Amino acid sequence: MPPSIELADTPGHEPSPVCCNVAMGVADPRWLGRALDWLLPPTCALCGATGLPGLDLCAGCLAELPHNRVACSRCAQPLSPGQVDGATCGSCQRHPPPFAAAHAAFRYEGPLHTLVAGAKFRGRTNLVRLLGTCLLRALVEQGAARPELIVPVPLHTARLRERGYNQALEIARVPGRALGLPIDVRSCARVRATAPQMGLERAARRRNVRGAFRVTSALAVRHVALVDDVVTTGQTAAELAKTLRRAGVARVDLWAVARTP
């Protein structure tokens, strides 16, 4: 069983040259965050009130967000209130996904639409950092296993040119920096543009993403965490996980800011 993530984790190795290592090399950077909070207090991205320390959300808005605290352990699908957190949903029992565990901070509903749209399509870097921080908090709260490497779900080059940045990579920088984990942006590529998954049946979803990813260089690790902003059907992440496992990765986990109910 891999060790769980702890915020006290610090970098302990030199990154591979194929990795974008976001660890800052500072044993405890929290003093800098406290100083910045004092000089420039956080502002809630939803209501404009003063935010919590290190977070652009106030206590009230944070409490009202749709936290995904009762969810399937394999796909992070929200479960019914009467079910037990960490149980496996019926879909995963019938069709086990290729990732060993999945964690999503929120259900994709309500104000999450506003936060994700601002980060994804409007280039609001403060919202990207906010979503990354919320993901980090959820990983710690949910006892996520510590991987050796983070792989943000890659965009096709055409989509990357259109948007200008990969929101999954920018979100991944926050847990990567806090946990001292390297982020690999070179070993896996999206080689085929795909249509949106929404509205497609299960078989059509699988066909839509089949062959969409390719491992372009060897990964000398056994445990990888994929990072994405929103998981809708899970088929895109599943296809990437299959690609990584065929390349020799023993365990793939999925980390997402939000999961569609």
Coordinates of C-alpha atoms in Angstrom, one line a residue:
M1 CA 0.0 0.0 0.0
P2 CA 1.6 3.4 -1.0
P3 CA 1.9 6.0 1.7
S4 CA -0.8 8.6 2.0
I5 CA -0.3 12.2 1.0
E6 CA 0.7 14.5 3.8
L7 CA 1.3 18.3 3.6
A8 CA 4.6 17.8 5.5
D9 CA 6.0 15.9 2.5
T10 CA 9.0 17.7 1.0
P11 CA 11.1 17.0 -2.1
G12 CA 13.5 14.2 -1.7
H13 CA 15.1 13.5 -5.0
E14 CA 16.3 15.3 -8.2
P15 CA 13.7 15.3 -10.9
S16 CA 14.2 13.5 -14.2
P17 CA 15.1 15.9 -17.1
V18 CA 11.9 15.0 -18.8
C19 CA 9.9 16.3 -15.9
C20 CA 8.7 19.8 -15.1
N21 CA 9.5 19.7 -11.3
V22 CA 7.4 22.4 -9.6
A23 CA 9.0 21.9 -6.2
M24 CA 10.6 25.2 -5.1
G25 CA 13.3 23.6 -3.1
V26 CA 12.2 25.4 0.1
A27 CA 11.7 23.2 3.1
D28 CA 8.8 25.3 4.5
P29 CA 7.5 28.1 2.3
R30 CA 4.4 28.7 4.5
W31 CA 6.0 31.9 5.9
L32 CA 5.9 33.4 2.5
G33 CA 2.2 32.6 2.1
R34 CA 1.4 34.2 5.5
A35 CA 3.4 37.3 4.5
L36 CA 1.5 37.6 1.2
D37 CA -1.8 37.1 3.0
W38 CA -0.9 40.0 5.3
L39 CA 0.2 42.3 2.5
L40 CA -2.5 41.3 0.0
P41 CA -5.4 39.6 1.8
P42 CA -7.1 36.9 -0.3
T43 CA -10.4 37.9 -1.9
C44 CA -13.3 35.4 -2.3
A45 CA -13.7 34.6 -6.0
L46 CA -17.4 34.1 -5.6
C47 CA -18.7 36.9 -3.3
G48 CA -15.8 39.4 -3.0
A49 CA -15.4 39.1 0.7
T50 CA -12.0 38.6 2.4
G51 CA -10.9 35.1 1.8
L52 CA -9.5 32.5 4.1
P53 CA -5.7 32.5 4.6
G54 CA -4.0 31.3 1.4
L55 CA -7.4 30.7 -0.3
D56 CA -9.4 33.0 -2.6
L57 CA -12.7 31.8 -0.9
C58 CA -14.4 33.0 2.2
A59 CA -15.5 30.5 4.8
G60 CA -19.2 30.8 3.8
C61 CA -18.7 30.2 0.1
L62 CA -16.2 27.3 0.8
A63 CA -18.8 25.7 3.0
E64 CA -21.5 26.0 0.3
L65 CA -19.4 24.4 -2.4
P66 CA -20.6 20.9 -3.4
H67 CA -17.9 18.9 -1.7
N68 CA -17.6 15.3 -3.1
R69 CA -17.2 13.7 0.3
V70 CA -19.2 10.5 -0.3
A71 CA -17.9 9.0 -3.6
C72 CA -16.9 5.8 -5.3
S73 CA -13.3 4.9 -4.5
R74 CA -12.6 3.8 -8.1
C75 CA -14.1 6.6 -10.2
A76 CA -15.1 9.4 -7.7
Q77 CA -18.7 9.2 -8.9
P78 CA -20.8 10.9 -6.1
L79 CA -22.8 8.3 -4.1
S80 CA -26.2 8.5 -2.5
P81 CA -26.3 10.1 1.0
G82 CA -27.0 6.7 2.6
Q83 CA -24.0 5.0 1.0
V84 CA -20.6 4.7 2.6
D85 CA -17.7 6.8 1.3
G86 CA -15.1 4.6 -0.3
A87 CA -17.6 2.1 -1.6
T88 CA -17.5 1.0 -5.2
C89 CA -20.4 2.1 -7.4
G90 CA -22.3 -0.4 -9.5
S91 CA -20.7 0.8 -12.8
C92 CA -17.2 0.1 -11.4
Q93 CA -18.3 -3.3 -10.1
R94 CA -19.5 -4.2 -13.6
H95 CA -16.8 -2.5 -15.5
P96 CA -13.7 -1.9 -13.3
P97 CA -11.7 1.2 -14.5
P98 CA -8.0 1.0 -15.3
F99 CA -7.2 3.4 -12.5
A100 CA -6.7 2.1 -8.9
A101 CA -8.3 5.0 -7.2
A102 CA -10.0 8.3 -8.0
H103 CA -10.4 11.5 -6.0
A104 CA -12.5 14.6 -6.9
A105 CA -12.7 17.6 -4.6
F106 CA -16.3 18.6 -5.7
R107 CA -19.4 17.6 -7.6
Y108 CA -19.5 19.5 -10.8
E109 CA -22.6 21.6 -10.1
G110 CA -23.6 25.1 -8.9
P111 CA -20.8 27.6 -8.4
L112 CA -18.2 25.1 -9.6
H113 CA -19.3 25.9 -13.2
T114 CA -18.4 29.5 -12.6
L115 CA -15.0 28.7 -11.1
V116 CA -14.0 26.1 -13.7
A117 CA -15.2 28.2 -16.7
G118 CA -13.1 31.2 -15.4
A119 CA -10.0 29.0 -15.0
K120 CA -10.5 27.1 -18.3
F121 CA -11.7 29.6 -20.8
R122 CA -11.0 33.1 -19.4
G123 CA -7.4 32.6 -18.3
R124 CA -8.0 33.7 -14.7
T125 CA -4.8 32.4 -13.1
N126 CA -6.2 33.2 -9.6
L127 CA -9.0 30.7 -10.2
V128 CA -6.5 28.1 -11.5
R129 CA -4.5 28.4 -8.3
L130 CA -7.7 28.2 -6.3
L131 CA -8.9 25.0 -8.0
G132 CA -5.4 23.5 -7.5
T133 CA -5.5 24.4 -3.8
C134 CA -8.9 22.9 -3.4
L135 CA -7.7 19.7 -5.1
L136 CA -4.7 19.5 -2.7
R137 CA -7.0 20.0 0.4
A138 CA -9.3 17.2 -0.9
L139 CA -6.4 14.8 -1.5
V140 CA -5.1 15.3 2.1
E141 CA -8.6 15.0 3.6
Q142 CA -9.4 11.8 1.5
G143 CA -6.1 10.1 2.3
A144 CA -5.0 9.8 -1.3
A145 CA -2.0 7.6 -1.9
R146 CA 1.3 9.4 -2.7
P147 CA 2.4 8.7 -6.4
E148 CA 5.9 9.0 -7.8
L149 CA 4.8 11.3 -10.6
I150 CA 2.0 13.6 -11.7
V151 CA 0.8 13.5 -15.4
P152 CA -1.7 16.2 -16.3
V153 CA -4.2 15.0 -18.9
P154 CA -2.6 16.5 -22.1
L155 CA -4.5 18.6 -24.7
H156 CA -4.3 18.0 -28.4
T157 CA -1.9 20.6 -30.0
A158 CA -4.7 22.3 -31.8
R159 CA -6.7 22.8 -28.6
L160 CA -3.5 23.9 -26.8
R161 CA -2.9 26.6 -29.5
E162 CA -6.5 27.7 -29.3
R163 CA -6.6 28.0 -25.5
G164 CA -2.9 29.0 -24.9
Y165 CA -2.4 26.8 -21.9
N166 CA -3.4 23.4 -20.4
Q167 CA -5.6 24.0 -17.4
A168 CA -4.8 20.5 -16.1
L169 CA -1.1 21.3 -15.9
E170 CA -1.7 24.6 -14.2
I171 CA -4.0 23.0 -11.6
A172 CA -1.4 20.2 -11.1
R173 CA 1.3 22.7 -10.2
V174 CA -0.3 23.4 -6.8
P175 CA -0.2 19.8 -5.4
G176 CA 3.1 19.2 -7.2
R177 CA 4.7 22.1 -5.5
A178 CA 3.2 21.4 -2.1
L179 CA 4.1 17.7 -2.1
G180 CA 7.4 17.9 -3.9
L181 CA 6.2 15.7 -6.7
P182 CA 7.6 16.0 -10.3
I183 CA 5.1 16.8 -13.1
D184 CA 5.8 15.1 -16.4
V185 CA 4.5 17.0 -19.5
R186 CA 6.6 15.3 -22.1
S187 CA 6.2 11.5 -21.8
C188 CA 2.6 11.4 -22.9
A189 CA 0.9 13.2 -25.8
R190 CA -2.6 13.5 -27.1
V191 CA -2.2 12.5 -30.7
R192 CA -5.8 12.6 -31.9
A193 CA -8.4 15.4 -31.4
T194 CA -11.6 14.1 -30.0
A195 CA -15.2 15.3 -30.0
P196 CA -16.9 16.1 -26.6
Q197 CA -18.0 13.1 -24.6
M198 CA -21.2 14.5 -23.3
G199 CA -24.3 12.9 -24.9
L200 CA -22.5 9.8 -26.2
E201 CA -23.4 6.3 -25.1
R202 CA -20.8 4.2 -23.3
A203 CA -19.6 2.3 -26.4
A204 CA -19.5 5.6 -28.4
R205 CA -17.4 7.2 -25.6
R206 CA -14.9 4.5 -25.7
R207 CA -14.6 4.7 -29.5
N208 CA -14.3 8.4 -29.4
V209 CA -11.1 8.4 -27.2
R210 CA -9.6 5.1 -28.4
G211 CA -6.0 5.7 -29.5
A212 CA -6.1 9.4 -28.4
F213 CA -2.9 9.2 -26.4
R214 CA 0.6 7.9 -26.9
V215 CA 3.5 7.5 -24.6
T216 CA 6.4 9.2 -26.3
S217 CA 9.2 8.3 -23.9
A218 CA 9.7 5.7 -21.2
L219 CA 8.4 6.4 -17.7
A220 CA 10.8 4.9 -15.0
V221 CA 8.1 5.0 -12.3
R222 CA 5.5 2.5 -11.1
H223 CA 2.8 4.8 -9.7
V224 CA 1.4 7.8 -11.6
A225 CA -1.5 10.2 -10.7
L226 CA -3.4 11.8 -13.6
V227 CA -4.7 15.3 -13.0
D228 CA -7.7 16.9 -14.8
D229 CA -10.1 19.7 -14.1
V230 CA -13.5 18.0 -14.6
V231 CA -14.2 14.3 -15.1
T232 CA -17.5 13.9 -17.0
T233 CA -17.7 10.3 -18.1
G234 CA -14.3 9.0 -17.0
Q235 CA -13.6 7.5 -20.4
T236 CA -10.8 10.0 -21.4
A237 CA -9.0 9.3 -18.1
A238 CA -9.5 5.6 -18.6
E239 CA -8.0 5.7 -22.1
L240 CA -4.9 7.6 -20.8
A241 CA -4.6 5.2 -17.8
K242 CA -4.7 2.2 -20.2
T243 CA -2.0 3.8 -22.4
L244 CA 0.2 4.4 -19.3
R245 CA -0.3 0.8 -18.0
R246 CA 0.6 -0.7 -21.4
A247 CA 3.8 1.3 -21.2
G248 CA 4.7 -0.4 -17.9
V249 CA 3.2 1.9 -15.2
A250 CA 1.8 -0.5 -12.5
R251 CA -0.6 1.9 -10.8
V252 CA -2.5 4.9 -12.1
D253 CA -4.7 7.1 -9.9
L254 CA -7.0 9.9 -11.0
W255 CA -7.1 13.3 -9.3
A256 CA -9.8 15.8 -10.5
V257 CA -11.2 19.1 -9.2
A258 CA -14.7 18.0 -9.9
R259 CA -16.8 15.0 -11.0
T260 CA -20.0 15.2 -12.9
P261 CA -22.8 13.5 -10.9

